[in-house]
Every structure is written in structure tokens, then in C-alpha cells.
Amino acid sequence: MKISEWILGCIYPARCVVCDGVIGLKSGNVCPGCVEKLSVMEGFHCGYCGKFIDREEEEYCDDCRRFCHIFDEGYGVFPYSGWVKDSMMRFKFHGRKEYGEFYGRAMAAAGEGRIRRWKPQVIIPVPMYRKKERMRGYNQADVLARNLGKHTELPVRTDLVKRVHETKPQKELTRDMRRKNLAGAFAVENHAGSYSRVLLVDDIYTTGSTADAVASGLKQKGVNSVFVMTACTGHGF
Ligand SMILES: [Zn+2]
Ligand SMILES: [Zn+2]
């Protein structure tokens, strides 16, 4: 370990992504007591959007049986509940940018088969409105995309899709309202059309409205397939 890393480790000790306890200078992002919690992450995923479903035989979640998406296929690694919810809060709002290393690595490992099948040429993080990003200090989707890119050796482009409007928080909105809320929120560069297969990266997947809005913009510029990978995803029973 370099001396500068050691000093930095003393000032900003690594924290466990699960419980936020200080890990110290040891490598890894999860403390020994929390490793067990990671082993219960297995589950069945919707074959279309990647949400967790109860039984494998169902194949698709309720959402996907009723609605079509614009993106081609999605996958989320962790269920958005329990410790993951708290961890995501800290990652997004409380400066735990370092968690991105863990989640990016988890996405690369758990999504390996899908990435091989999808064959994306580029990773694009879902952009954040510039003013919001300045206030927060970073865009968590960006951090995830860069970490995923590092492990998959795929290029990351943050210049092709921009968020041009501040949008209301999506949480309280219905599906229809979400779509309207996002209309015109993203601007896509013409150059994006030079890629035919794009992997869109975000922190959380809920209804897919954001992914659809960006996928729609990309496809209008000539992109053929848009895949979506998120650190966590809801339960779409
Ligand atoms: Zn822990
Ligand atoms: Zn689904």
C-alpha cells in the first residue's frame, strides 16, 4: 500500500456498505459480520425488466405482463429493501461515494452472463440535472457506470445524454404521471447513434419510466438496443 493511500485511509476509513461500520484499512467493502447478509441476495428475476419475482415459473413481473417497455432488457442486482435501502440512501445522499466500488463490482459479477449476451459497446449512466449534481457532489449513476466499466473494460460515455430539465421526484407519482414528468427531460446527442448497443446504468429501478425515457431518446438517434443495469431493483410480484 502506498503511503498516501495509508494516510487517506486514516482520514477517510473505509466503511461497510451494509452497516456503515468502519472497516479500517482492510480491503473489501463489507465487514465480516455482514458477509452473511449478502448470501441471501439470490432470487428470481423478471425475464424482461429484471425485477425480483416470487417464482421462476412466472417468468415476467406483473408490470411487464401489462405494459411494454422501450428498453430491450433489464437487470438489477440487489432487492431494494432492508439494508440495501439504507445503504443506497447513504450512497446517494450522505457522501458514501466509495460504496460505488462495491456496487459496480457486484453488477459486473452478477451481470456477467447478461453482459456477455447483450454485447453492449458502451455504458451510459442516467444523467442527473447539472445543478443537482453540483449540490450533491457526484452523480451516483456515474460512479456506478465507471466502476462497472472498470471491471468489464467497456467504455463509459457521459457526454451523449444530458438531463436538461429538473424533474419532480418520481416517488409519489403514478406511472402515467412519471412518463409526463420525464417527457423532454433528456437530450441525446446525434453522435449516440454511432452505437447500436448501449448499456444504460442507474442506481435503482422502480417502474422503468426513466430507463424508457432515455431509451426512447437513444433509439430516436438510431441506437438499436438499449439494456438497463441497476445496482438494485424493486419487487414486481
Ligand atoms: Zn457491516
Ligand atoms: Zn418485469
Short mmCIF file of C-alpha atoms and ligand atoms in Angstrom, two decimals:
data_model
loop_
_atom_site.label_atom_id
_atom_site.label_comp_id
_atom_site.label_asym_id
_atom_site.label_seq_id
_atom_site.Cartn_x
_atom_site.Cartn_y
_atom_site.Cartn_z
CA MET A 1 0.00 0.00 0.00
CA LYS A 2 1.26 3.45 -0.89
CA ILE A 3 1.88 5.83 1.99
CA SER A 4 -0.62 8.32 0.52
CA GLU A 5 -3.30 5.62 0.49
CA TRP A 6 -2.48 4.75 4.07
CA ILE A 7 -2.81 8.38 5.18
CA LEU A 8 -6.06 8.77 3.23
CA GLY A 9 -7.30 5.58 4.83
CA CYS A 10 -6.72 7.12 8.24
CA ILE A 11 -8.60 10.28 7.36
CA TYR A 12 -11.41 8.55 5.48
CA PRO A 13 -11.55 4.99 6.77
CA ALA A 14 -13.40 2.56 4.53
CA ARG A 15 -16.91 1.76 5.66
CA CYS A 16 -19.02 -1.34 5.29
CA VAL A 17 -21.74 -0.90 2.62
CA VAL A 18 -24.17 -2.96 4.69
CA CYS A 19 -23.89 -1.49 8.21
CA ASP A 20 -21.67 1.57 7.59
CA GLY A 21 -19.27 0.38 10.29
CA VAL A 22 -15.62 1.35 9.89
CA ILE A 23 -13.64 -1.43 8.22
CA GLY A 24 -10.30 0.29 8.65
CA LEU A 25 -7.61 -0.36 6.12
CA LYS A 26 -8.60 -3.87 5.16
CA SER A 27 -9.53 -4.41 1.57
CA GLY A 28 -13.13 -5.15 0.62
CA ASN A 29 -16.27 -3.18 1.29
CA VAL A 30 -18.17 -5.44 3.66
CA CYS A 31 -17.27 -6.19 7.28
CA PRO A 32 -17.01 -9.87 8.30
CA GLY A 33 -20.23 -9.69 10.32
CA CYS A 34 -22.23 -8.56 7.29
CA VAL A 35 -20.94 -11.01 4.69
CA GLU A 36 -23.72 -13.42 5.59
CA LYS A 37 -26.36 -10.88 4.63
CA LEU A 38 -25.01 -10.85 1.08
CA SER A 39 -25.58 -14.56 0.59
CA VAL A 40 -29.36 -14.16 0.75
CA MET A 41 -29.42 -11.97 -2.35
CA GLU A 42 -30.31 -14.79 -4.71
CA GLY A 43 -33.77 -14.69 -6.26
CA PHE A 44 -35.74 -14.96 -9.47
CA HIS A 45 -35.74 -12.05 -11.87
CA CYS A 46 -38.36 -10.94 -14.38
CA GLY A 47 -37.09 -12.00 -17.80
CA TYR A 48 -37.84 -8.59 -19.23
CA CYS A 49 -37.13 -5.80 -16.72
CA GLY A 50 -35.10 -7.76 -14.16
CA LYS A 51 -37.31 -7.04 -11.14
CA PHE A 52 -37.48 -9.68 -8.46
CA ILE A 53 -40.39 -12.09 -8.80
CA ASP A 54 -41.63 -14.76 -6.41
CA ARG A 55 -41.49 -17.83 -8.60
CA GLU A 56 -39.34 -18.69 -11.56
CA GLU A 57 -42.33 -20.15 -13.46
CA GLU A 58 -43.93 -16.72 -13.60
CA GLU A 59 -41.19 -15.59 -15.98
CA TYR A 60 -42.37 -11.96 -16.08
CA CYS A 61 -43.38 -9.49 -13.38
CA ASP A 62 -46.88 -8.02 -13.18
CA ASP A 63 -45.71 -4.79 -14.76
CA CYS A 64 -44.20 -6.47 -17.79
CA ARG A 65 -47.25 -8.63 -18.34
CA ARG A 66 -49.33 -5.48 -18.67
CA PHE A 67 -47.00 -2.89 -20.17
CA CYS A 68 -44.33 -2.80 -22.83
CA HIS A 69 -41.01 -1.09 -22.25
CA ILE A 70 -38.93 0.84 -24.74
CA PHE A 71 -35.66 -0.59 -23.47
CA ASP A 72 -34.87 -4.16 -24.52
CA GLU A 73 -33.95 -5.93 -21.30
CA GLY A 74 -33.03 -5.02 -17.76
CA TYR A 75 -31.39 -6.45 -14.68
CA GLY A 76 -30.95 -5.25 -11.10
CA VAL A 77 -28.60 -6.97 -8.68
CA PHE A 78 -29.94 -6.35 -5.16
CA PRO A 79 -33.55 -6.22 -3.97
CA TYR A 80 -34.39 -2.66 -2.94
CA SER A 81 -35.36 -3.45 0.64
CA GLY A 82 -33.81 -3.94 4.09
CA TRP A 83 -30.15 -2.94 4.39
CA VAL A 84 -29.92 -2.18 0.66
CA LYS A 85 -32.40 0.67 1.06
CA ASP A 86 -30.38 2.26 3.88
CA SER A 87 -27.12 1.68 2.05
CA MET A 88 -28.49 3.35 -1.10
CA MET A 89 -29.61 6.34 0.96
CA ARG A 90 -26.07 6.78 2.28
CA PHE A 91 -24.58 6.21 -1.17
CA LYS A 92 -26.84 8.85 -2.74
CA PHE A 93 -27.34 11.46 -0.06
CA HIS A 94 -24.66 11.10 2.60
CA GLY A 95 -21.45 11.18 0.65
CA ARG A 96 -20.65 7.47 0.66
CA LYS A 97 -19.33 7.63 -2.88
CA GLU A 98 -16.93 4.78 -2.03
CA TYR A 99 -19.88 2.34 -1.98
CA GLY A 100 -19.88 2.66 -5.78
CA GLU A 101 -16.81 0.44 -5.91
CA PHE A 102 -18.72 -2.40 -4.21
CA TYR A 103 -21.92 -1.98 -6.23
CA GLY A 104 -20.07 -1.61 -9.53
CA ARG A 105 -18.13 -4.80 -8.84
CA ALA A 106 -21.32 -6.62 -7.84
CA MET A 107 -23.01 -5.53 -11.08
CA ALA A 108 -20.06 -6.77 -13.14
CA ALA A 109 -20.00 -10.12 -11.33
CA ALA A 110 -23.74 -10.82 -11.08
CA GLY A 111 -24.47 -9.40 -14.54
CA GLU A 112 -21.58 -11.10 -16.29
CA GLY A 113 -23.71 -13.56 -18.27
CA ARG A 114 -26.16 -10.91 -19.37
CA ILE A 115 -23.42 -8.51 -20.44
CA ARG A 116 -21.86 -11.28 -22.49
CA ARG A 117 -25.21 -11.93 -24.16
CA TRP A 118 -26.17 -8.25 -24.59
CA LYS A 119 -22.76 -7.30 -26.05
CA PRO A 120 -23.02 -3.57 -25.29
CA GLN A 121 -20.47 -1.30 -26.98
CA VAL A 122 -20.72 1.46 -24.43
CA ILE A 123 -22.01 2.22 -20.92
CA ILE A 124 -24.09 5.36 -20.38
CA PRO A 125 -25.11 6.41 -16.87
CA VAL A 126 -28.54 8.02 -16.41
CA PRO A 127 -27.57 11.68 -16.10
CA MET A 128 -28.51 13.97 -13.26
CA TYR A 129 -29.55 17.58 -13.66
CA ARG A 130 -26.31 19.62 -13.53
CA LYS A 131 -27.32 21.87 -10.68
CA LYS A 132 -28.40 18.90 -8.60
CA GLU A 133 -25.14 17.08 -9.33
CA ARG A 134 -23.13 20.12 -8.24
CA MET A 135 -25.03 20.27 -4.99
CA ARG A 136 -24.65 16.57 -4.29
CA GLY A 137 -21.05 16.43 -5.41
CA TYR A 138 -21.48 13.45 -7.74
CA ASN A 139 -23.99 11.53 -9.76
CA GLN A 140 -24.31 8.07 -8.22
CA ALA A 141 -25.22 6.52 -11.62
CA ASP A 142 -21.96 7.91 -12.96
CA VAL A 143 -19.96 6.39 -10.12
CA LEU A 144 -21.62 3.00 -10.75
CA ALA A 145 -21.05 3.22 -14.50
CA ARG A 146 -17.34 3.97 -14.05
CA ASN A 147 -16.86 1.11 -11.63
CA LEU A 148 -18.78 -1.27 -13.87
CA GLY A 149 -16.73 -0.03 -16.83
CA LYS A 150 -13.50 -0.73 -14.95
CA HIS A 151 -14.48 -4.36 -14.34
CA THR A 152 -15.97 -5.05 -17.78
CA GLU A 153 -13.46 -2.99 -19.77
CA LEU A 154 -16.31 -1.22 -21.53
CA PRO A 155 -16.04 2.50 -22.33
CA VAL A 156 -18.22 4.92 -20.35
CA ARG A 157 -19.72 7.99 -22.07
CA THR A 158 -21.27 10.76 -20.02
CA ASP A 159 -21.41 13.29 -22.89
CA LEU A 160 -24.12 11.68 -25.01
CA VAL A 161 -27.19 12.04 -22.80
CA LYS A 162 -27.90 15.17 -20.76
CA ARG A 163 -30.64 15.92 -18.31
CA VAL A 164 -31.97 19.26 -19.49
CA HIS A 165 -34.86 19.73 -17.10
CA GLU A 166 -35.11 19.42 -13.40
CA THR A 167 -37.86 16.88 -12.74
CA LYS A 168 -40.05 16.34 -9.72
CA PRO A 169 -39.12 13.38 -7.53
CA GLN A 170 -40.74 10.32 -9.10
CA LYS A 171 -41.52 8.51 -5.87
CA GLU A 172 -45.05 9.78 -5.32
CA LEU A 173 -46.15 9.77 -8.95
CA THR A 174 -48.27 7.23 -10.81
CA ARG A 175 -46.93 5.51 -13.91
CA ASP A 176 -48.65 7.97 -16.22
CA MET A 177 -47.51 10.98 -14.24
CA ARG A 178 -43.96 9.67 -14.24
CA ARG A 179 -43.96 9.46 -18.01
CA LYS A 180 -45.26 13.01 -18.37
CA ASN A 181 -42.82 14.24 -15.72
CA LEU A 182 -39.93 12.84 -17.76
CA ALA A 183 -41.07 13.98 -21.20
CA GLY A 184 -38.34 16.19 -22.60
CA ALA A 185 -36.14 15.77 -19.53
CA PHE A 186 -33.30 14.20 -21.52
CA ALA A 187 -31.41 15.46 -24.57
CA VAL A 188 -29.48 12.95 -26.63
CA GLU A 189 -26.56 13.87 -28.89
CA ASN A 190 -26.80 12.77 -32.54
CA HIS A 191 -23.48 11.02 -32.11
CA ALA A 192 -25.12 8.49 -29.77
CA GLY A 193 -26.48 6.86 -32.94
CA SER A 194 -22.99 5.67 -33.81
CA TYR A 195 -23.54 2.90 -31.23
CA SER A 196 -26.01 0.16 -31.92
CA ARG A 197 -25.96 -1.50 -28.47
CA VAL A 198 -25.99 0.61 -25.31
CA LEU A 199 -25.95 -0.37 -21.63
CA LEU A 200 -27.75 2.19 -19.52
CA VAL A 201 -26.74 2.28 -15.84
CA ASP A 202 -28.67 3.64 -12.88
CA ASP A 203 -28.82 3.11 -9.12
CA ILE A 204 -32.41 1.94 -8.65
CA TYR A 205 -35.03 0.50 -10.99
CA THR A 206 -38.65 1.04 -9.99
CA THR A 207 -41.18 1.37 -12.80
CA GLY A 208 -38.71 1.74 -15.66
CA SER A 209 -40.05 5.19 -16.67
CA THR A 210 -36.59 6.77 -16.50
CA ALA A 211 -34.99 3.93 -18.44
CA ASP A 212 -37.76 4.15 -21.06
CA ALA A 213 -37.37 7.93 -21.42
CA VAL A 214 -33.62 7.65 -22.05
CA ALA A 215 -34.02 4.55 -24.25
CA SER A 216 -36.58 6.40 -26.34
CA GLY A 217 -34.16 9.30 -26.91
CA LEU A 218 -31.32 6.93 -27.79
CA LYS A 219 -33.44 4.92 -30.22
CA GLN A 220 -34.61 8.10 -31.94
CA LYS A 221 -30.95 8.78 -32.70
CA GLY A 222 -30.51 5.34 -34.23
CA VAL A 223 -29.41 3.10 -31.35
CA ASN A 224 -30.83 -0.41 -31.93
CA SER A 225 -30.79 -1.96 -28.49
CA VAL A 226 -30.79 -0.43 -25.03
CA PHE A 227 -30.14 -2.64 -21.99
CA VAL A 228 -30.51 -1.46 -18.44
CA MET A 229 -28.48 -2.48 -15.39
CA THR A 230 -29.06 -1.13 -11.91
CA ALA A 231 -27.48 -1.76 -8.51
CA CYS A 232 -30.90 -2.59 -7.09
CA THR A 233 -34.42 -3.19 -8.23
CA GLY A 234 -37.90 -3.40 -6.76
CA HIS A 235 -40.06 -6.42 -6.27
CA GLY A 236 -42.58 -6.81 -9.08
CA PHE A 237 -44.82 -9.59 -7.78
ZN ZN B 1 -21.02 -4.37 8.18
ZN ZN B 2 -40.68 -7.02 -15.39
#
